[in-house]
């Protein structure tokens, strides 16, 4: 629903008496933007400022008073000033007693202070009810009304009623409040707007590293080797041919890395005989970014599909085909249909299509709105069963693509095997270990361990 | 937002006095995991157990007492034991009077008992306020913090205040409560985690059946027939050629089956002259799984697109093309451009592209987050108008693909028509009937019936 | 979760005494459907009607009384009658005093009346607490249970407690209430179901206009020109070749138009030296539909990809290729590999693939459920940084595609340049201006202006 109802609301006649008065401490950019939006939504707004007369940018309909005077006019006071200046609130403690203080501040760095700004505020003014809110909204978004990313306002606080009052204001401004619990959550809420895809860092760095490695690997095999030995210039392979070798290799490796930590965890649990010991830290972190790893793998797989489908359009491919046909025609010979080739060619393409199709399905089910509509059993069915089928299909696709070239010496230029052969190592390990773990002699104890059983209960904490 | 705030929260100094105490009956896997998570979130947790001393796995900060003692310490008691053992609560009825009892149990089968576990609990302890919650969360997810699928916690109960208290705990644990109404909803909430895509069962079984039928049909026509009459081995057609016949056929038939029940319903309503009679059961069920039918059809259409786009990469296709060119070159003849062929070839491809494009649009609008942002009028515009345009385009795509081959006797091997000819039956029926229903003489009474008018009001219940 | 719990609920034994009674004024289609659903959910329903005896279609378990009698039986009264008949409520004002009146009405046109129906109702019956709700749900959807699009029920009202009571009913019916604030929001809520993609109107009209223009442009250049000068009939180009010229041109222009308003806004802000003046109206509107513009551009880009990938399947393309090969073979000459051509061909394809890939990423992040999980910093990173990279890649794709044909006179038939040359104008302007704006001498003051600094503070309102 288009929430830009501010115009309609501003036109409504004298409804401000229905709404409570809200006080805003601080006449900076954010304070003014919030005040403006609140007036549009029908609130009475009083600004508290050190020098009330000079604030010419303040919305017309707002009053500007001293801090003490302004605070007395409202039950809710929005503290739109920086943490460093919170000290000035100490003398006002008496006036602020019992008021709802809304901390809207953000920091410049993650975990900049030992305690969150909101908790610090609560310590400074112990008699007030502190609520953290609005820090995820930008002044610019409030003014322009383009709130695409940030409709959601995280709210937390120890006083339920105060929190409810703030959430009502949030809704009145056309935003969506999200109750995050007690004031303990403030630290996390303050860190939130500073994050830049924290869960994606490891998968993206890993894939960049692997991409660089395989790029130089293919450069040596596919461009430098023919240049040295055959004196042919295939430098234009950099544009499509080499990316189309790197992408499937990375997609397969990253997909296997999604399922490797689960297999490792099973081995650790079997070895320890309990699930009540924590996994090593690296394994924990790895397991938490499996979704992101899988999506990066899907991105590479999609690029691989696109690079493959444009093959017949490329000038080089058309040139090579017509030269082959012409030389055959001039030599007056036609190659008969090789049934084995036809089988191999069609099977690896078919396996790739099915693998990619299931991979896209996995990607769609990881969309938040889809996975929220799915129960735990369904989610595990898709992400585990379907995921393994995808891995099997993609591994088979690569194996059949290799076909009988695995043994051909021409595949090993400078003793370097083809890139796709390297990419098979991790998925094959994962599939073999997973296959072993399915045997009842291992699967049964593992299931019991996961249900809470312990081999040596004395190990418990 | 990354809700793994447990570490931060656990570090917070002595905040437990702010939080109420929660009692958990049962020291099993789920009880312990929930208790652990609650302590991390700042709650005081008291476990009630039959033999309080032996529970060594219980989180350190939790107290373990007898059931009666533990119950007295808290206003909220989480019953983390199995339904079979609920009887032991009867003697405690007096202590539990007025307490909030949270039923977290699940069953092993759908509708295992006549009444839900939560309702059974409410009958056993009539003085308590029973709330159903947490049954959709797994112990493993609580411990590991990877709550991808199951952030949503369905809550129901007859006492609003008790429900609110439980929902506050849910939020404090970083989960999303979803109020499902009164305790009557408990049965459904308990069935929910046992379901495995119930709405998808019929569409998937139907498409598997049709796939099997068309696979053997194409096997006979495209592999066995040429083997018998021409002694050629086209067995490799199984990998790509035959799937690429089955996929479009299924996509078209399933898409038509999405719109067939609506047409049937209109006929039934017109015949009965009222909308107040229930449709036959099979029609009701069919109408409820139209979205799933459509998405399965979209999956087949996507596979068809992929199978089609890889055609020029296949060895067999390249071999056939070069043999044709070479034989033409050797015979020194060039075929002139056939304008009719060019028109037919380009039109059926263009119709297919446009049909697929609209089909994908339909699929995107059926994503929960997209369809939630769309009003009823917009949803019907997309799913009905755009849907029929898609059906028309896809049917036209198939008709033009057939072109003048419909009358050619070579299309009928062993009197079997091509698979795509069979696929045209259902969509053509749907489109013809729909076209008839658009005529004012039928559309007008139908619109009136749907607005509540009745031809013979005495028929009403 | 499948909310069709009505059957289970209806079977529940005599639980109606737990639920409050709800009164419905009006026995029309919507009133009856709502009453039926409420009875299924366990409520007692009393209908208020002018002539209570004749309403044979009313659900069996509901009572039908006169308006005054019915109103006395319940605290909540749903006004399921049309606005024109609201007058009859005036004599009932005394009975309705303190009751919750739920306005479920819709209008036939957007902003049909000066005040919303709910506000009008509140004026007529000043003693009642008016809540707007249920207007986004259709009677048909309530009856059939297929609530795909309309689970969301917007609720607004001035009395918090009355609103809460209505939201509880909404939840009990298996729908999702969405609190929209005070009764001032009623106007917007009443307009909502009448909208048909209001934000999409401008992007779609614009793209239709541009499509028509480029269609005739290409028709002249690619079909009429060769027909006049070479007497060849390429009319079948209308099916694929011309769409495949129009689609990339429109995708590029529309994508550039997404970023043009941001660049214009920056220039205006720099010129004015303040951000506190409103932008011209057309710029405001343009900025608000950037997302829709971008998605339409993505649609054209997707069509371009499909049209391009089917090229080798087309009869005309296969015919042209085999004629070329045959003529080469007959003339006994083979063209050597042209390395420059290979580079150009592969680069423009690679640039296109990468541009399209990023474009799809942009599209995915604009899905509501994805953008809700992203903070402001991440959203701006994706939509601004990634967006500009996409624009650069797509522009480079077009430039390299042109290659050395820009200067060739054969590209200018009847002095008309190729369509893709025209499409480069807007993106090149955007990129050049954006590049200029990055220079520190312009970027620094702009950043300061956007943080609230003003060059001439006396300009302020």
mmCIF file of C-alpha atoms in Angstrom, chain C residues 136-451:
data_model
loop_
_atom_site.group_PDB
_atom_site.id
_atom_site.type_symbol
_atom_site.label_atom_id
_atom_site.label_comp_id
_atom_site.label_asym_id
_atom_site.label_seq_id
_atom_site.Cartn_x
_atom_site.Cartn_y
_atom_site.Cartn_z
ATOM 1 C CA UNK C 136 -10.024 -4.705 1.123
ATOM 2 C CA UNK C 137 -11.605 -8.157 1.426
ATOM 3 C CA UNK C 138 -14.138 -9.307 -1.140
ATOM 4 C CA UNK C 139 -17.277 -11.232 -0.294
ATOM 5 C CA UNK C 140 -16.246 -13.888 -2.761
ATOM 6 C CA UNK C 141 -12.869 -14.366 -1.115
ATOM 7 C CA UNK C 142 -14.488 -14.669 2.303
ATOM 8 C CA UNK C 143 -16.840 -17.359 1.101
ATOM 9 C CA UNK C 144 -14.471 -19.402 -1.000
ATOM 10 C CA UNK C 145 -11.584 -19.226 1.440
ATOM 11 C CA UNK C 146 -9.138 -18.439 -1.363
ATOM 12 C CA UNK C 147 -7.658 -15.338 0.156
ATOM 13 C CA UNK C 148 -4.466 -15.223 -1.852
ATOM 14 C CA UNK C 149 -4.227 -11.534 -2.476
ATOM 15 C CA UNK C 150 -6.158 -10.086 0.367
ATOM 16 C CA UNK C 151 -5.129 -11.613 3.653
ATOM 17 C CA UNK C 152 -4.186 -8.122 4.728
ATOM 18 C CA UNK C 153 -6.923 -6.070 6.361
ATOM 19 C CA UNK C 154 -6.140 -2.399 6.870
ATOM 20 C CA UNK C 155 -7.578 -1.131 10.138
ATOM 21 C CA UNK C 156 -7.725 2.453 11.354
ATOM 22 C CA UNK C 157 -9.597 4.309 14.059
ATOM 23 C CA UNK C 158 -9.191 6.917 16.735
ATOM 24 C CA UNK C 159 -10.041 4.659 19.678
ATOM 25 C CA UNK C 160 -7.174 2.279 20.409
ATOM 26 C CA UNK C 161 -9.288 -0.214 22.322
ATOM 27 C CA UNK C 162 -11.994 -0.378 19.665
ATOM 28 C CA UNK C 163 -9.313 -0.870 17.024
ATOM 29 C CA UNK C 164 -7.790 -3.688 19.079
ATOM 30 C CA UNK C 165 -11.157 -5.441 19.335
ATOM 31 C CA UNK C 166 -11.612 -5.279 15.588
ATOM 32 C CA UNK C 167 -8.077 -6.508 14.966
ATOM 33 C CA UNK C 168 -8.772 -9.520 17.183
ATOM 34 C CA UNK C 169 -11.760 -10.397 15.018
ATOM 35 C CA UNK C 170 -9.636 -9.981 11.907
ATOM 36 C CA UNK C 171 -7.084 -12.425 13.268
ATOM 37 C CA UNK C 172 -9.785 -14.858 14.360
ATOM 38 C CA UNK C 173 -11.028 -14.985 10.754
ATOM 39 C CA UNK C 174 -7.558 -16.011 9.609
ATOM 40 C CA UNK C 175 -6.678 -12.609 8.163
ATOM 41 C CA UNK C 176 -3.799 -10.276 8.944
ATOM 42 C CA UNK C 177 -4.698 -6.906 10.436
ATOM 43 C CA UNK C 178 -2.499 -3.960 9.575
ATOM 44 C CA UNK C 179 -2.851 -0.964 11.879
ATOM 45 C CA UNK C 180 -2.864 2.183 9.755
ATOM 46 C CA UNK C 181 -3.227 4.707 12.572
ATOM 47 C CA UNK C 182 -6.049 7.176 13.156
ATOM 48 C CA UNK C 183 -9.303 7.560 11.232
ATOM 49 C CA UNK C 184 -7.531 10.103 9.007
ATOM 50 C CA UNK C 185 -6.102 7.124 7.128
ATOM 51 C CA UNK C 186 -9.612 5.969 6.180
ATOM 52 C CA UNK C 187 -9.651 7.976 2.955
ATOM 53 C CA UNK C 188 -6.537 6.249 1.759
ATOM 54 C CA UNK C 189 -7.757 2.828 2.884
ATOM 55 C CA UNK C 190 -10.976 3.385 0.949
ATOM 56 C CA UNK C 191 -9.074 4.403 -2.157
ATOM 57 C CA UNK C 192 -6.740 1.412 -1.947
ATOM 58 C CA UNK C 193 -8.991 -1.313 -3.443
ATOM 59 C CA UNK C 194 -9.883 0.964 -6.362
ATOM 60 C CA UNK C 195 -6.314 1.411 -7.507
ATOM 61 C CA UNK C 196 -4.918 -0.469 -10.477
ATOM 62 C CA UNK C 197 -1.134 -0.207 -10.254
ATOM 63 C CA UNK C 198 -1.083 3.613 -9.906
ATOM 64 C CA UNK C 199 2.721 3.763 -9.720
ATOM 65 C CA UNK C 200 3.071 1.764 -12.920
ATOM 66 C CA UNK C 201 0.957 4.033 -15.101
ATOM 67 C CA UNK C 202 3.683 6.478 -16.111
ATOM 68 C CA UNK C 203 6.446 3.879 -16.758
ATOM 69 C CA UNK C 204 4.114 1.710 -18.817
ATOM 70 C CA UNK C 205 2.664 4.580 -20.864
ATOM 71 C CA UNK C 206 6.149 5.945 -21.477
ATOM 72 C CA UNK C 207 7.449 2.574 -22.618
ATOM 73 C CA UNK C 208 4.422 2.010 -24.851
ATOM 74 C CA UNK C 209 5.035 5.385 -26.498
ATOM 75 C CA UNK C 210 8.722 4.681 -27.011
ATOM 76 C CA UNK C 211 7.943 1.179 -28.290
ATOM 77 C CA UNK C 212 5.563 2.585 -30.902
ATOM 78 C CA UNK C 213 8.102 5.182 -32.001
ATOM 79 C CA UNK C 214 10.970 2.710 -32.353
ATOM 80 C CA UNK C 215 8.743 0.140 -34.018
ATOM 81 C CA UNK C 216 7.938 2.502 -36.887
ATOM 82 C CA UNK C 217 11.521 3.738 -36.952
ATOM 83 C CA UNK C 218 12.818 0.190 -37.407
ATOM 84 C CA UNK C 219 10.005 -0.655 -39.812
ATOM 85 C CA UNK C 220 11.194 2.126 -42.101
ATOM 86 C CA UNK C 221 14.886 1.277 -41.822
ATOM 87 C CA UNK C 222 14.760 -2.514 -41.871
ATOM 88 C CA UNK C 223 11.721 -3.461 -43.948
ATOM 89 C CA UNK C 224 10.600 -0.540 -46.113
ATOM 90 C CA UNK C 225 14.110 0.593 -47.109
ATOM 91 C CA UNK C 226 15.297 -2.835 -48.391
ATOM 92 C CA UNK C 227 11.894 -3.336 -50.049
ATOM 93 C CA UNK C 228 12.215 -0.035 -51.917
ATOM 94 C CA UNK C 229 15.893 -0.261 -52.839
ATOM 95 C CA UNK C 230 16.594 -3.992 -53.028
ATOM 96 C CA UNK C 231 13.051 -5.265 -53.615
ATOM 97 C CA UNK C 232 13.479 -7.922 -50.935
ATOM 98 C CA UNK C 233 10.648 -8.892 -48.584
ATOM 99 C CA UNK C 234 11.850 -9.003 -44.981
ATOM 100 C CA UNK C 235 8.383 -8.518 -43.504
ATOM 101 C CA UNK C 236 8.928 -11.501 -41.190
ATOM 102 C CA UNK C 237 11.439 -9.304 -39.298
ATOM 103 C CA UNK C 238 8.362 -7.983 -37.487
ATOM 104 C CA UNK C 239 8.211 -11.163 -35.421
ATOM 105 C CA UNK C 240 11.701 -11.294 -33.899
ATOM 106 C CA UNK C 241 14.325 -9.054 -35.507
ATOM 107 C CA UNK C 242 12.523 -5.758 -34.882
ATOM 108 C CA UNK C 243 11.372 -6.618 -31.336
ATOM 109 C CA UNK C 244 14.978 -7.560 -30.651
ATOM 110 C CA UNK C 245 16.018 -4.059 -31.718
ATOM 111 C CA UNK C 246 13.309 -2.307 -29.736
ATOM 112 C CA UNK C 247 13.791 -4.238 -26.478
ATOM 113 C CA UNK C 248 17.461 -3.422 -25.830
ATOM 114 C CA UNK C 249 16.904 0.197 -26.883
ATOM 115 C CA UNK C 250 14.027 0.596 -24.438
ATOM 116 C CA UNK C 251 15.828 -1.262 -21.658
ATOM 117 C CA UNK C 252 18.810 1.071 -21.942
ATOM 118 C CA UNK C 253 16.788 4.289 -22.192
ATOM 119 C CA UNK C 254 14.500 3.363 -19.282
ATOM 120 C CA UNK C 255 17.445 2.301 -17.139
ATOM 121 C CA UNK C 256 19.105 5.661 -17.818
ATOM 122 C CA UNK C 257 15.831 7.417 -16.955
ATOM 123 C CA UNK C 258 15.989 5.714 -13.533
ATOM 124 C CA UNK C 259 19.229 7.546 -12.764
ATOM 125 C CA UNK C 260 18.547 10.820 -14.586
ATOM 126 C CA UNK C 261 16.277 12.347 -11.874
ATOM 127 C CA UNK C 262 18.930 11.733 -9.196
ATOM 128 C CA UNK C 263 21.454 13.587 -11.319
ATOM 129 C CA UNK C 264 18.993 16.427 -11.978
ATOM 130 C CA UNK C 265 18.200 16.646 -8.265
ATOM 131 C CA UNK C 266 21.901 16.968 -7.466
ATOM 132 C CA UNK C 267 22.278 19.801 -9.993
ATOM 133 C CA UNK C 268 19.241 21.607 -8.574
ATOM 134 C CA UNK C 269 20.533 21.239 -5.023
ATOM 135 C CA UNK C 270 23.984 22.479 -6.029
ATOM 136 C CA UNK C 271 22.483 25.444 -7.868
ATOM 137 C CA UNK C 272 20.142 26.397 -5.029
ATOM 138 C CA UNK C 273 22.734 25.679 -2.364
ATOM 139 C CA UNK C 274 20.153 24.082 -0.101
ATOM 140 C CA UNK C 275 18.150 20.901 0.170
ATOM 141 C CA UNK C 276 15.259 22.582 1.952
ATOM 142 C CA UNK C 277 13.478 23.747 -1.168
ATOM 143 C CA UNK C 278 11.029 21.362 -2.721
ATOM 144 C CA UNK C 279 11.880 19.899 -6.096
ATOM 145 C CA UNK C 280 9.583 20.695 -8.977
ATOM 146 C CA UNK C 281 6.534 18.474 -8.956
ATOM 147 C CA UNK C 282 7.438 16.521 -12.082
ATOM 148 C CA UNK C 283 10.821 15.639 -10.566
ATOM 149 C CA UNK C 284 9.221 14.468 -7.324
ATOM 150 C CA UNK C 285 6.827 12.213 -9.212
ATOM 151 C CA UNK C 286 9.603 10.924 -11.444
ATOM 152 C CA UNK C 287 11.742 10.023 -8.423
ATOM 153 C CA UNK C 288 8.851 8.145 -6.836
ATOM 154 C CA UNK C 289 8.399 5.822 -9.827
ATOM 155 C CA UNK C 290 12.072 5.004 -10.377
ATOM 156 C CA UNK C 291 11.636 1.471 -9.061
ATOM 157 C CA UNK C 292 8.809 0.811 -11.519
ATOM 158 C CA UNK C 293 10.816 2.341 -14.378
ATOM 159 C CA UNK C 294 13.702 0.067 -13.508
ATOM 160 C CA UNK C 295 11.521 -3.026 -13.431
ATOM 161 C CA UNK C 296 9.996 -2.209 -16.818
ATOM 162 C CA UNK C 297 13.530 -1.762 -18.126
ATOM 163 C CA UNK C 298 14.408 -5.172 -16.678
ATOM 164 C CA UNK C 299 11.413 -6.692 -18.450
ATOM 165 C CA UNK C 300 12.646 -5.327 -21.781
ATOM 166 C CA UNK C 301 16.175 -6.526 -21.036
ATOM 167 C CA UNK C 302 14.864 -10.028 -20.288
ATOM 168 C CA UNK C 303 12.927 -10.089 -23.548
ATOM 169 C CA UNK C 304 16.089 -8.941 -25.357
ATOM 170 C CA UNK C 305 18.018 -11.842 -23.813
ATOM 171 C CA UNK C 306 15.370 -14.357 -24.886
ATOM 172 C CA UNK C 307 15.109 -12.903 -28.395
ATOM 173 C CA UNK C 308 18.894 -13.014 -28.714
ATOM 174 C CA UNK C 309 19.301 -16.564 -27.463
ATOM 175 C CA UNK C 310 16.806 -17.966 -29.974
ATOM 176 C CA UNK C 311 18.709 -16.453 -32.898
ATOM 177 C CA UNK C 312 20.480 -19.689 -33.924
ATOM 178 C CA UNK C 313 17.185 -21.611 -33.877
ATOM 179 C CA UNK C 314 15.477 -19.330 -36.408
ATOM 180 C CA UNK C 315 14.961 -20.716 -39.900
ATOM 181 C CA UNK C 316 16.124 -17.461 -41.524
ATOM 182 C CA UNK C 317 19.408 -17.451 -39.591
ATOM 183 C CA UNK C 318 20.106 -21.103 -40.359
ATOM 184 C CA UNK C 319 19.259 -20.511 -44.034
ATOM 185 C CA UNK C 320 21.568 -17.472 -44.241
ATOM 186 C CA UNK C 321 24.411 -19.327 -42.554
ATOM 187 C CA UNK C 322 24.189 -22.379 -44.796
ATOM 188 C CA UNK C 323 23.972 -20.229 -47.949
ATOM 189 C CA UNK C 324 27.082 -18.340 -46.871
ATOM 190 C CA UNK C 325 28.983 -21.569 -46.147
ATOM 191 C CA UNK C 326 27.880 -23.161 -49.398
ATOM 192 C CA UNK C 327 28.874 -20.137 -51.443
ATOM 193 C CA UNK C 328 32.263 -20.101 -49.709
ATOM 194 C CA UNK C 329 32.697 -23.809 -50.348
ATOM 195 C CA UNK C 330 31.716 -23.478 -53.996
ATOM 196 C CA UNK C 331 34.121 -20.567 -54.433
ATOM 197 C CA UNK C 332 36.759 -22.662 -52.727
ATOM 198 C CA UNK C 333 37.819 -19.931 -50.331
ATOM 199 C CA UNK C 334 37.926 -19.844 -46.529
ATOM 200 C CA UNK C 335 37.992 -16.661 -44.492
ATOM 201 C CA UNK C 336 40.796 -16.600 -41.899
ATOM 202 C CA UNK C 337 39.972 -15.879 -38.253
ATOM 203 C CA UNK C 338 39.711 -12.109 -37.785
ATOM 204 C CA UNK C 339 41.040 -11.488 -34.283
ATOM 205 C CA UNK C 340 39.523 -7.987 -34.017
ATOM 206 C CA UNK C 341 36.085 -9.348 -34.899
ATOM 207 C CA UNK C 342 36.517 -12.141 -32.356
ATOM 208 C CA UNK C 343 37.423 -9.594 -29.661
ATOM 209 C CA UNK C 344 34.537 -7.260 -30.509
ATOM 210 C CA UNK C 345 32.002 -10.056 -30.766
ATOM 211 C CA UNK C 346 33.043 -11.701 -27.504
ATOM 212 C CA UNK C 347 33.370 -8.435 -25.555
ATOM 213 C CA UNK C 348 29.962 -7.036 -26.384
ATOM 214 C CA UNK C 349 28.335 -10.363 -25.551
ATOM 215 C CA UNK C 350 30.303 -10.601 -22.276
ATOM 216 C CA UNK C 351 29.410 -7.010 -21.326
ATOM 217 C CA UNK C 352 25.778 -7.729 -22.069
ATOM 218 C CA UNK C 353 25.786 -10.878 -19.940
ATOM 219 C CA UNK C 354 27.381 -9.117 -16.967
ATOM 220 C CA UNK C 355 25.067 -6.124 -17.320
ATOM 221 C CA UNK C 356 22.002 -8.345 -17.476
ATOM 222 C CA UNK C 357 23.229 -10.380 -14.518
ATOM 223 C CA UNK C 358 23.599 -7.266 -12.334
ATOM 224 C CA UNK C 359 20.263 -6.002 -13.615
ATOM 225 C CA UNK C 360 18.560 -9.189 -12.441
ATOM 226 C CA UNK C 361 20.305 -8.814 -9.052
ATOM 227 C CA UNK C 362 18.882 -5.288 -8.806
ATOM 228 C CA UNK C 363 15.461 -6.675 -9.649
ATOM 229 C CA UNK C 364 15.687 -9.374 -6.973
ATOM 230 C CA UNK C 365 16.693 -6.857 -4.285
ATOM 231 C CA UNK C 366 13.640 -4.782 -5.149
ATOM 232 C CA UNK C 367 11.346 -7.662 -4.156
ATOM 233 C CA UNK C 368 9.552 -6.469 -1.003
ATOM 234 C CA UNK C 369 10.669 -9.390 1.131
ATOM 235 C CA UNK C 370 14.312 -8.942 0.153
ATOM 236 C CA UNK C 371 14.442 -5.161 0.532
ATOM 237 C CA UNK C 372 12.787 -5.447 3.936
ATOM 238 C CA UNK C 373 15.711 -7.536 5.137
ATOM 239 C CA UNK C 374 18.266 -5.010 4.058
ATOM 240 C CA UNK C 375 19.258 -1.858 5.899
ATOM 241 C CA UNK C 376 19.414 1.634 4.447
ATOM 242 C CA UNK C 377 23.147 1.501 3.803
ATOM 243 C CA UNK C 378 22.904 -1.860 2.036
ATOM 244 C CA UNK C 379 19.896 -0.750 -0.008
ATOM 245 C CA UNK C 380 21.683 2.365 -1.213
ATOM 246 C CA UNK C 381 24.814 0.366 -1.991
ATOM 247 C CA UNK C 382 22.844 -2.013 -4.190
ATOM 248 C CA UNK C 383 20.484 0.463 -5.835
ATOM 249 C CA UNK C 384 23.042 3.226 -6.370
ATOM 250 C CA UNK C 385 26.519 1.672 -6.732
ATOM 251 C CA UNK C 386 25.404 -1.576 -8.369
ATOM 252 C CA UNK C 387 22.857 0.347 -10.413
ATOM 253 C CA UNK C 388 25.489 2.621 -11.924
ATOM 254 C CA UNK C 389 27.757 -0.334 -12.669
ATOM 255 C CA UNK C 390 24.817 -1.925 -14.484
ATOM 256 C CA UNK C 391 24.205 1.242 -16.467
ATOM 257 C CA UNK C 392 27.904 1.484 -17.386
ATOM 258 C CA UNK C 393 28.011 -2.172 -18.477
ATOM 259 C CA UNK C 394 24.858 -1.882 -20.573
ATOM 260 C CA UNK C 395 26.047 1.339 -22.211
ATOM 261 C CA UNK C 396 29.437 -0.245 -22.936
ATOM 262 C CA UNK C 397 27.621 -3.311 -24.341
ATOM 263 C CA UNK C 398 25.800 -1.053 -26.820
ATOM 264 C CA UNK C 399 28.922 0.963 -27.693
ATOM 265 C CA UNK C 400 31.012 -2.137 -28.388
ATOM 266 C CA UNK C 401 28.110 -3.689 -30.315
ATOM 267 C CA UNK C 402 28.203 -0.621 -32.527
ATOM 268 C CA UNK C 403 31.965 -0.997 -32.803
ATOM 269 C CA UNK C 404 33.302 0.586 -35.949
ATOM 270 C CA UNK C 405 29.872 0.793 -37.541
ATOM 271 C CA UNK C 406 29.270 4.229 -36.019
ATOM 272 C CA UNK C 407 31.249 5.845 -38.831
ATOM 273 C CA UNK C 408 30.174 3.533 -41.632
ATOM 274 C CA UNK C 409 27.790 5.329 -44.023
ATOM 275 C CA UNK C 410 25.815 2.096 -44.587
ATOM 276 C CA UNK C 411 24.471 2.501 -41.054
ATOM 277 C CA UNK C 412 22.594 5.608 -42.109
ATOM 278 C CA UNK C 413 19.727 4.573 -44.349
ATOM 279 C CA UNK C 414 17.731 7.600 -45.439
ATOM 280 C CA UNK C 415 19.936 9.574 -43.009
ATOM 281 C CA UNK C 416 18.403 7.563 -40.159
ATOM 282 C CA UNK C 417 21.014 6.163 -37.759
ATOM 283 C CA UNK C 418 20.550 2.734 -36.220
ATOM 284 C CA UNK C 419 18.091 2.623 -33.326
ATOM 285 C CA UNK C 420 20.802 1.614 -30.855
ATOM 286 C CA UNK C 421 22.706 4.817 -31.653
ATOM 287 C CA UNK C 422 19.695 6.856 -30.562
ATOM 288 C CA UNK C 423 19.406 4.803 -27.399
ATOM 289 C CA UNK C 424 22.900 5.864 -26.334
ATOM 290 C CA UNK C 425 22.032 9.556 -25.943
ATOM 291 C CA UNK C 426 20.329 9.480 -22.536
ATOM 292 C CA UNK C 427 22.668 6.993 -20.803
ATOM 293 C CA UNK C 428 25.751 8.851 -22.040
ATOM 294 C CA UNK C 429 24.402 12.161 -20.706
ATOM 295 C CA UNK C 430 23.618 10.573 -17.326
ATOM 296 C CA UNK C 431 27.037 8.944 -17.070
ATOM 297 C CA UNK C 432 28.949 12.073 -18.107
ATOM 298 C CA UNK C 433 27.074 14.319 -15.666
ATOM 299 C CA UNK C 434 27.410 11.753 -12.883
ATOM 300 C CA UNK C 435 31.135 11.533 -13.625
ATOM 301 C CA UNK C 436 31.429 15.319 -13.362
ATOM 302 C CA UNK C 437 29.503 15.298 -10.079
ATOM 303 C CA UNK C 438 32.011 12.858 -8.574
ATOM 304 C CA UNK C 439 34.809 15.455 -8.752
ATOM 305 C CA UNK C 440 35.612 16.701 -5.220
ATOM 306 C CA UNK C 441 34.912 20.339 -6.102
ATOM 307 C CA UNK C 442 31.278 19.380 -6.691
ATOM 308 C CA UNK C 443 30.931 16.284 -4.517
ATOM 309 C CA UNK C 444 32.029 18.004 -1.280
ATOM 310 C CA UNK C 445 29.504 20.877 -1.323
ATOM 311 C CA UNK C 446 26.790 18.445 -2.447
ATOM 312 C CA UNK C 447 27.484 16.113 0.485
ATOM 313 C CA UNK C 448 27.384 19.074 2.877
ATOM 314 C CA UNK C 449 24.118 20.315 1.380
ATOM 315 C CA UNK C 450 22.610 16.878 1.786
ATOM 316 C CA UNK C 451 23.666 16.828 5.449
#
